């Protein structure tokens, strides 16, 4: 009996050792990035858009990261610049998820021709490259937080629909839903008692995976100058603005770049861990 | 064989539909907001008469479907219209840039396969071992970092710090090929993690299958097993993943080109966005979407050719008896 447990547990323990390193690193990175983004504005020594000294100063006691091309304090810009990189992706993912999950559950439940039409439509929409389409949309509509959230949500909705529809359809095809139907349960009751509890794990996993995609997506749009308007600070935009300082004051670029990396990697590693946990829970009763 | 042809044809039709849809979405996005291209081209000092003449010349007063048909028809003949800024045909600039973008993407692809496959083969030898664990963590990490962050890191190390390679790649069209290395590396690194992860799964699955076990029992070396037996079968998984992630790689191309000022489609697109040059944006977007579809169709064909199970006309079982 003990040997059986050992052979089953061994690969699991190995994987869990690897992923616990991942979740520790990821969690620390995520906390760091979120801390800077959310608490930073309270700690900034200077106004992030005001000229605080001579341009292109190196790091000093007064300006810990130096100043940029215009003489703005880089530390203050870093401390203020995380807000948009955290808030826009979170909001966009929530919107995409709300709409996508509703459509996904609805088509999964409805089945038949509605399901077929929606699925084909989703296939076609997914084949459109998101970054390319976002660039076209933003250049047509101008960039603002609303456009950014809307465009991002628009191109991630079909991806959410596909996953949620699949999960829902699998539940709907099961015997216990057939039993509920035979018992005369209404669709609302089936939805509440059978569908939602059984797909919630997959929903959480999908949310984490999407969030990490969207963080990268929004940071990239920011970097290309399609997100926040100058002179407002944003980590992605700061990397682009200060590229010319890379030789004289590398911190001006490397700090915002590292914070974006910390945020993106943190979200990804933590959501991987959550996915693994949920999968383990499902397998082991 | 016929099944493969039918599948390829279906893929081609879906691909064409995608390009048509992309062109419609692009056209519609630009249409939604009221704007006056005549004012953009001629400036605010132009008279109403001049603007009317401009609109007349370019047919801007026609209804939208007519203009779409004219625009799409022009693109089919290779005529993408004129840039609002330079007043020169967009096609003249677009084709050389398309070639350079293709060169960059192919170089990056080569790097990612050359690095990703051996890593995957090594990691899959002992799933869950130390090498596998470290490689997995690294690939999760790298794949979650936006391409421009990876690129900035490379610029810092190889250009600013070591001073080995040029920062900017705008000399590539004058034969300064060293400028190709950093952008290709940045893009390739982003793709390595995709190739690694999926190749690893493919290799691990194949390595556990009966034909590999029987080859091992015949006493073939591990090296020969990996390169002659496992990888050819697992390669279709890799081609598949490259095709699936072509969409994301393409986003990477746009970003990386702008980071290094590489004279390709990505810099042309963002330049068009900065100048508010809508005809250029539309043209580049549609050509890029078409490029993407072509990659997908080609990858599907390659998968069919690479996979021994779809390539061989003789059933595998009948051959297995002979040796």
Tab-separated table of N, CA and C in Angstrom, chain A residues 14-105:
chain	number	residue	atom	x	y	z
A	14	UNK	N	7.758	15.868	-7.458
A	14	UNK	CA	8.779	16.508	-8.276
A	14	UNK	C	8.213	17.761	-8.953
A	15	UNK	N	7.047	17.583	-9.572
A	15	UNK	CA	6.446	18.696	-10.294
A	15	UNK	C	6.159	19.830	-9.309
A	16	UNK	N	5.696	19.442	-8.124
A	16	UNK	CA	5.328	20.458	-7.163
A	16	UNK	C	6.552	21.204	-6.653
A	17	UNK	N	7.730	20.496	-6.573
A	17	UNK	CA	8.951	21.186	-6.172
A	17	UNK	C	9.312	22.254	-7.204
A	18	UNK	N	9.230	21.845	-8.494
A	18	UNK	CA	9.557	22.793	-9.558
A	18	UNK	C	8.607	23.974	-9.523
A	19	UNK	N	7.310	23.679	-9.360
A	19	UNK	CA	6.350	24.768	-9.461
A	19	UNK	C	6.342	25.624	-8.205
A	20	UNK	N	6.836	25.058	-7.067
A	20	UNK	CA	6.862	25.916	-5.884
A	20	UNK	C	7.989	26.941	-6.005
A	21	UNK	N	9.085	26.567	-6.699
A	21	UNK	CA	10.102	27.575	-7.024
A	21	UNK	C	9.457	28.639	-7.903
A	22	UNK	N	8.720	28.170	-8.908
A	22	UNK	CA	8.057	29.084	-9.830
A	22	UNK	C	7.109	30.025	-9.124
A	23	UNK	N	6.306	29.485	-8.214
A	23	UNK	CA	5.291	30.325	-7.579
A	23	UNK	C	5.944	31.294	-6.591
A	24	UNK	N	7.069	30.876	-5.974
A	24	UNK	CA	7.760	31.802	-5.077
A	24	UNK	C	8.337	32.978	-5.856
A	25	UNK	N	9.077	32.640	-6.934
A	25	UNK	CA	9.651	33.693	-7.773
A	25	UNK	C	8.536	34.567	-8.358
A	26	UNK	N	7.515	33.891	-8.912
A	26	UNK	CA	6.419	34.613	-9.546
A	26	UNK	C	5.660	35.496	-8.572
A	27	UNK	N	5.375	34.942	-7.388
A	27	UNK	CA	4.635	35.715	-6.394
A	27	UNK	C	5.420	36.937	-5.947
A	28	UNK	N	6.733	36.760	-5.723
A	28	UNK	CA	7.562	37.886	-5.304
A	28	UNK	C	7.593	38.964	-6.390
A	29	UNK	N	7.777	38.522	-7.655
A	29	UNK	CA	7.828	39.473	-8.767
A	29	UNK	C	6.516	40.236	-8.882
A	30	UNK	N	5.400	39.481	-8.740
A	30	UNK	CA	4.079	40.104	-8.873
A	30	UNK	C	3.849	41.127	-7.761
A	31	UNK	N	4.216	40.741	-6.519
A	31	UNK	CA	4.051	41.662	-5.389
A	31	UNK	C	4.862	42.938	-5.584
A	32	UNK	N	6.109	42.769	-6.052
A	32	UNK	CA	6.974	43.923	-6.289
A	32	UNK	C	6.331	44.871	-7.302
A	33	UNK	N	5.920	44.299	-8.455
A	33	UNK	CA	5.368	45.141	-9.519
A	33	UNK	C	4.068	45.809	-9.065
A	34	UNK	N	3.188	45.025	-8.403
A	34	UNK	CA	1.919	45.599	-7.941
A	34	UNK	C	2.160	46.662	-6.883
A	35	UNK	N	3.127	46.388	-5.973
A	35	UNK	CA	3.439	47.349	-4.925
A	35	UNK	C	3.882	48.677	-5.512
A	36	UNK	N	4.819	48.616	-6.473
A	36	UNK	CA	5.301	49.847	-7.098
A	36	UNK	C	4.156	50.547	-7.825
A	37	UNK	N	3.339	49.764	-8.535
A	37	UNK	CA	2.282	50.372	-9.344
A	37	UNK	C	1.213	51.032	-8.477
A	38	UNK	N	0.812	50.350	-7.389
A	38	UNK	CA	-0.322	50.850	-6.611
A	38	UNK	C	0.092	51.842	-5.531
A	39	UNK	N	1.242	51.593	-4.869
A	39	UNK	CA	1.672	52.481	-3.788
A	39	UNK	C	2.606	53.576	-4.291
A	40	UNK	N	3.215	53.355	-5.472
A	40	UNK	CA	4.196	54.286	-6.010
A	40	UNK	C	3.739	55.742	-6.024
A	41	UNK	N	2.531	56.017	-6.551
A	41	UNK	CA	2.098	57.414	-6.634
A	41	UNK	C	2.151	58.143	-5.283
A	42	UNK	N	1.997	57.395	-4.173
A	42	UNK	CA	2.035	58.032	-2.851
A	42	UNK	C	3.454	58.391	-2.451
A	43	UNK	N	4.437	57.667	-3.006
A	43	UNK	CA	5.820	57.815	-2.548
A	43	UNK	C	6.660	58.710	-3.451
A	44	UNK	N	6.143	59.051	-4.618
A	44	UNK	CA	6.956	59.772	-5.599
A	44	UNK	C	7.422	61.116	-5.051
A	45	UNK	N	8.749	61.398	-5.134
A	45	UNK	CA	9.272	62.657	-4.583
A	45	UNK	C	8.950	63.875	-5.453
A	46	UNK	N	8.734	63.670	-6.773
A	46	UNK	CA	8.487	64.810	-7.651
A	46	UNK	C	7.199	64.597	-8.432
A	47	UNK	N	6.711	65.674	-9.047
A	47	UNK	CA	5.601	65.577	-9.987
A	47	UNK	C	6.118	64.850	-11.242
A	48	UNK	N	5.444	63.765	-11.681
A	48	UNK	CA	6.005	62.960	-12.773
A	48	UNK	C	6.023	63.689	-14.114
A	49	UNK	N	5.217	64.728	-14.286
A	49	UNK	CA	5.203	65.387	-15.593
A	49	UNK	C	5.897	66.752	-15.546
A	50	UNK	N	6.367	67.161	-14.353
A	50	UNK	CA	7.008	68.475	-14.250
A	50	UNK	C	8.515	68.340	-14.421
A	51	UNK	N	9.139	69.402	-14.907
A	51	UNK	CA	10.592	69.405	-15.052
A	51	UNK	C	11.203	69.638	-13.670
A	52	UNK	N	12.064	68.688	-13.241
A	52	UNK	CA	12.556	68.710	-11.864
A	52	UNK	C	14.046	68.993	-11.788
A	53	UNK	N	14.729	69.080	-12.920
A	53	UNK	CA	16.165	69.310	-12.878
A	53	UNK	C	16.698	69.445	-14.287
A	54	UNK	N	18.031	69.422	-14.435
A	54	UNK	CA	18.606	69.485	-15.770
A	54	UNK	C	18.316	68.171	-16.499
A	55	UNK	N	18.220	68.206	-17.840
A	55	UNK	CA	17.929	66.970	-18.567
A	55	UNK	C	19.103	65.990	-18.534
A	56	UNK	N	18.773	64.719	-18.661
A	56	UNK	CA	19.764	63.628	-18.802
A	56	UNK	C	20.775	63.581	-17.674
A	57	UNK	N	20.332	63.840	-16.435
A	57	UNK	CA	21.218	63.669	-15.283
A	57	UNK	C	21.352	62.187	-14.974
A	58	UNK	N	22.528	61.771	-14.482
A	58	UNK	CA	22.705	60.402	-14.028
A	58	UNK	C	22.085	60.249	-12.647
A	59	UNK	N	22.078	59.026	-12.108
A	59	UNK	CA	21.524	58.817	-10.768
A	59	UNK	C	22.304	59.622	-9.726
A	60	UNK	N	21.571	60.229	-8.783
A	60	UNK	CA	22.209	60.989	-7.713
A	60	UNK	C	21.319	60.892	-6.486
A	61	UNK	N	21.727	61.495	-5.369
A	61	UNK	CA	20.938	61.428	-4.144
A	61	UNK	C	19.582	62.103	-4.349
A	62	UNK	N	19.564	63.177	-5.133
A	62	UNK	CA	18.312	63.895	-5.333
A	62	UNK	C	17.413	63.149	-6.330
A	63	UNK	N	18.002	62.703	-7.434
A	63	UNK	CA	17.254	61.940	-8.436
A	63	UNK	C	17.839	60.531	-8.481
A	64	UNK	N	17.196	59.610	-7.761
A	64	UNK	CA	17.785	58.271	-7.591
A	64	UNK	C	17.996	57.550	-8.917
A	65	UNK	N	17.125	57.809	-9.904
A	65	UNK	CA	17.292	57.166	-11.214
A	65	UNK	C	17.759	58.169	-12.265
A	66	UNK	N	18.014	59.407	-11.860
A	66	UNK	CA	18.404	60.426	-12.827
A	66	UNK	C	17.187	61.131	-13.414
A	67	UNK	N	17.424	61.903	-14.480
A	67	UNK	CA	16.319	62.608	-15.153
A	67	UNK	C	16.304	62.220	-16.620
A	68	UNK	N	15.158	62.459	-17.279
A	68	UNK	CA	15.039	62.046	-18.680
A	68	UNK	C	15.433	63.185	-19.625
A	69	UNK	N	15.146	63.000	-20.904
A	69	UNK	CA	15.550	63.967	-21.939
A	69	UNK	C	15.066	65.386	-21.647
A	70	UNK	N	13.926	65.488	-20.928
A	70	UNK	CA	13.341	66.799	-20.675
A	70	UNK	C	13.657	67.302	-19.270
A	71	UNK	N	14.313	66.462	-18.447
A	71	UNK	CA	14.623	66.877	-17.096
A	71	UNK	C	13.574	66.471	-16.073
A	72	UNK	N	12.714	65.522	-16.430
A	72	UNK	CA	11.725	65.031	-15.456
A	72	UNK	C	12.363	63.925	-14.608
A	73	UNK	N	11.948	63.854	-13.330
A	73	UNK	CA	12.530	62.877	-12.413
A	73	UNK	C	12.076	61.467	-12.790
A	74	UNK	N	13.044	60.599	-13.111
A	74	UNK	CA	12.691	59.275	-13.623
A	74	UNK	C	12.082	58.383	-12.554
A	75	UNK	N	12.553	58.503	-11.299
A	75	UNK	CA	11.984	57.682	-10.231
A	75	UNK	C	10.491	57.980	-10.070
A	76	UNK	N	10.159	59.278	-10.083
A	76	UNK	CA	8.748	59.641	-9.936
A	76	UNK	C	7.921	59.119	-11.102
A	77	UNK	N	8.518	59.139	-12.303
A	77	UNK	CA	7.790	58.622	-13.462
A	77	UNK	C	7.605	57.108	-13.364
A	78	UNK	N	8.614	56.411	-12.843
A	78	UNK	CA	8.458	54.962	-12.649
A	78	UNK	C	7.353	54.689	-11.625
A	79	UNK	N	7.361	55.463	-10.529
A	79	UNK	CA	6.389	55.211	-9.463
A	79	UNK	C	4.955	55.511	-9.921
A	80	UNK	N	4.812	56.474	-10.837
A	80	UNK	CA	3.478	56.796	-11.344
A	80	UNK	C	3.093	55.956	-12.561
A	81	UNK	N	4.088	55.335	-13.203
A	81	UNK	CA	3.857	54.745	-14.521
A	81	UNK	C	3.301	53.330	-14.512
A	82	UNK	N	3.096	52.733	-13.345
A	82	UNK	CA	2.626	51.359	-13.309
A	82	UNK	C	1.113	51.242	-13.331
A	83	UNK	N	0.468	52.325	-12.911
A	83	UNK	CA	-0.979	52.312	-12.758
A	83	UNK	C	-1.671	51.850	-14.052
A	84	UNK	N	-1.287	52.483	-15.184
A	84	UNK	CA	-1.969	52.155	-16.444
A	84	UNK	C	-1.650	50.727	-16.887
A	85	UNK	N	-0.444	50.251	-16.587
A	85	UNK	CA	-0.066	48.905	-17.024
A	85	UNK	C	-0.803	47.842	-16.204
A	86	UNK	N	-1.255	48.211	-14.987
A	86	UNK	CA	-1.990	47.259	-14.156
A	86	UNK	C	-3.503	47.406	-14.385
A	87	UNK	N	-3.993	48.661	-14.385
A	87	UNK	CA	-5.439	48.881	-14.411
A	87	UNK	C	-6.056	48.530	-15.761
A	88	UNK	N	-5.428	48.988	-16.857
A	88	UNK	CA	-6.018	48.743	-18.177
A	88	UNK	C	-6.139	47.252	-18.496
A	89	UNK	N	-5.056	46.466	-18.312
A	89	UNK	CA	-5.209	45.032	-18.588
A	89	UNK	C	-6.238	44.353	-17.691
A	90	UNK	N	-6.268	44.718	-16.401
A	90	UNK	CA	-7.230	44.079	-15.500
A	90	UNK	C	-8.657	44.370	-15.951
A	91	UNK	N	-8.903	45.659	-16.239
A	91	UNK	CA	-10.234	46.055	-16.676
A	91	UNK	C	-10.599	45.380	-18.001
A	92	UNK	N	-9.651	45.391	-18.950
A	92	UNK	CA	-9.908	44.801	-20.265
A	92	UNK	C	-10.191	43.307	-20.142
A	93	UNK	N	-9.421	42.623	-19.282
A	93	UNK	CA	-9.648	41.189	-19.111
A	93	UNK	C	-11.011	40.937	-18.477
A	94	UNK	N	-11.383	41.769	-17.489
A	94	UNK	CA	-12.689	41.600	-16.846
A	94	UNK	C	-13.816	41.788	-17.866
A	95	UNK	N	-13.701	42.848	-18.688
A	95	UNK	CA	-14.741	43.098	-19.692
A	95	UNK	C	-14.809	41.943	-20.684
A	96	UNK	N	-13.631	41.553	-21.230
A	96	UNK	CA	-13.592	40.464	-22.209
A	96	UNK	C	-14.147	39.193	-21.598
A	97	UNK	N	-13.834	38.983	-20.326
A	97	UNK	CA	-14.246	37.765	-19.659
A	97	UNK	C	-15.740	37.759	-19.394
A	98	UNK	N	-16.268	38.908	-18.924
A	98	UNK	CA	-17.709	39.006	-18.676
A	98	UNK	C	-18.508	38.681	-19.927
A	99	UNK	N	-18.155	39.360	-21.027
A	99	UNK	CA	-18.884	39.166	-22.280
A	99	UNK	C	-18.639	37.764	-22.832
A	100	UNK	N	-17.357	37.380	-22.873
A	100	UNK	CA	-16.995	36.095	-23.462
A	100	UNK	C	-17.602	34.914	-22.712
A	101	UNK	N	-17.557	34.968	-21.381
A	101	UNK	CA	-18.098	33.854	-20.591
A	101	UNK	C	-19.611	33.766	-20.768
A	102	UNK	N	-20.302	34.925	-20.811
A	102	UNK	CA	-21.757	34.917	-20.992
A	102	UNK	C	-22.115	34.278	-22.330
A	103	UNK	N	-21.437	34.713	-23.405
A	103	UNK	CA	-21.724	34.146	-24.734
A	103	UNK	C	-21.359	32.664	-24.764
A	104	UNK	N	-20.223	32.327	-24.163
A	104	UNK	CA	-19.762	30.944	-24.169
A	104	UNK	C	-20.733	30.010	-23.470
A	105	UNK	N	-21.194	30.409	-22.292
A	105	UNK	CA	-22.144	29.570	-21.544
A	105	UNK	C	-23.460	29.466	-22.318
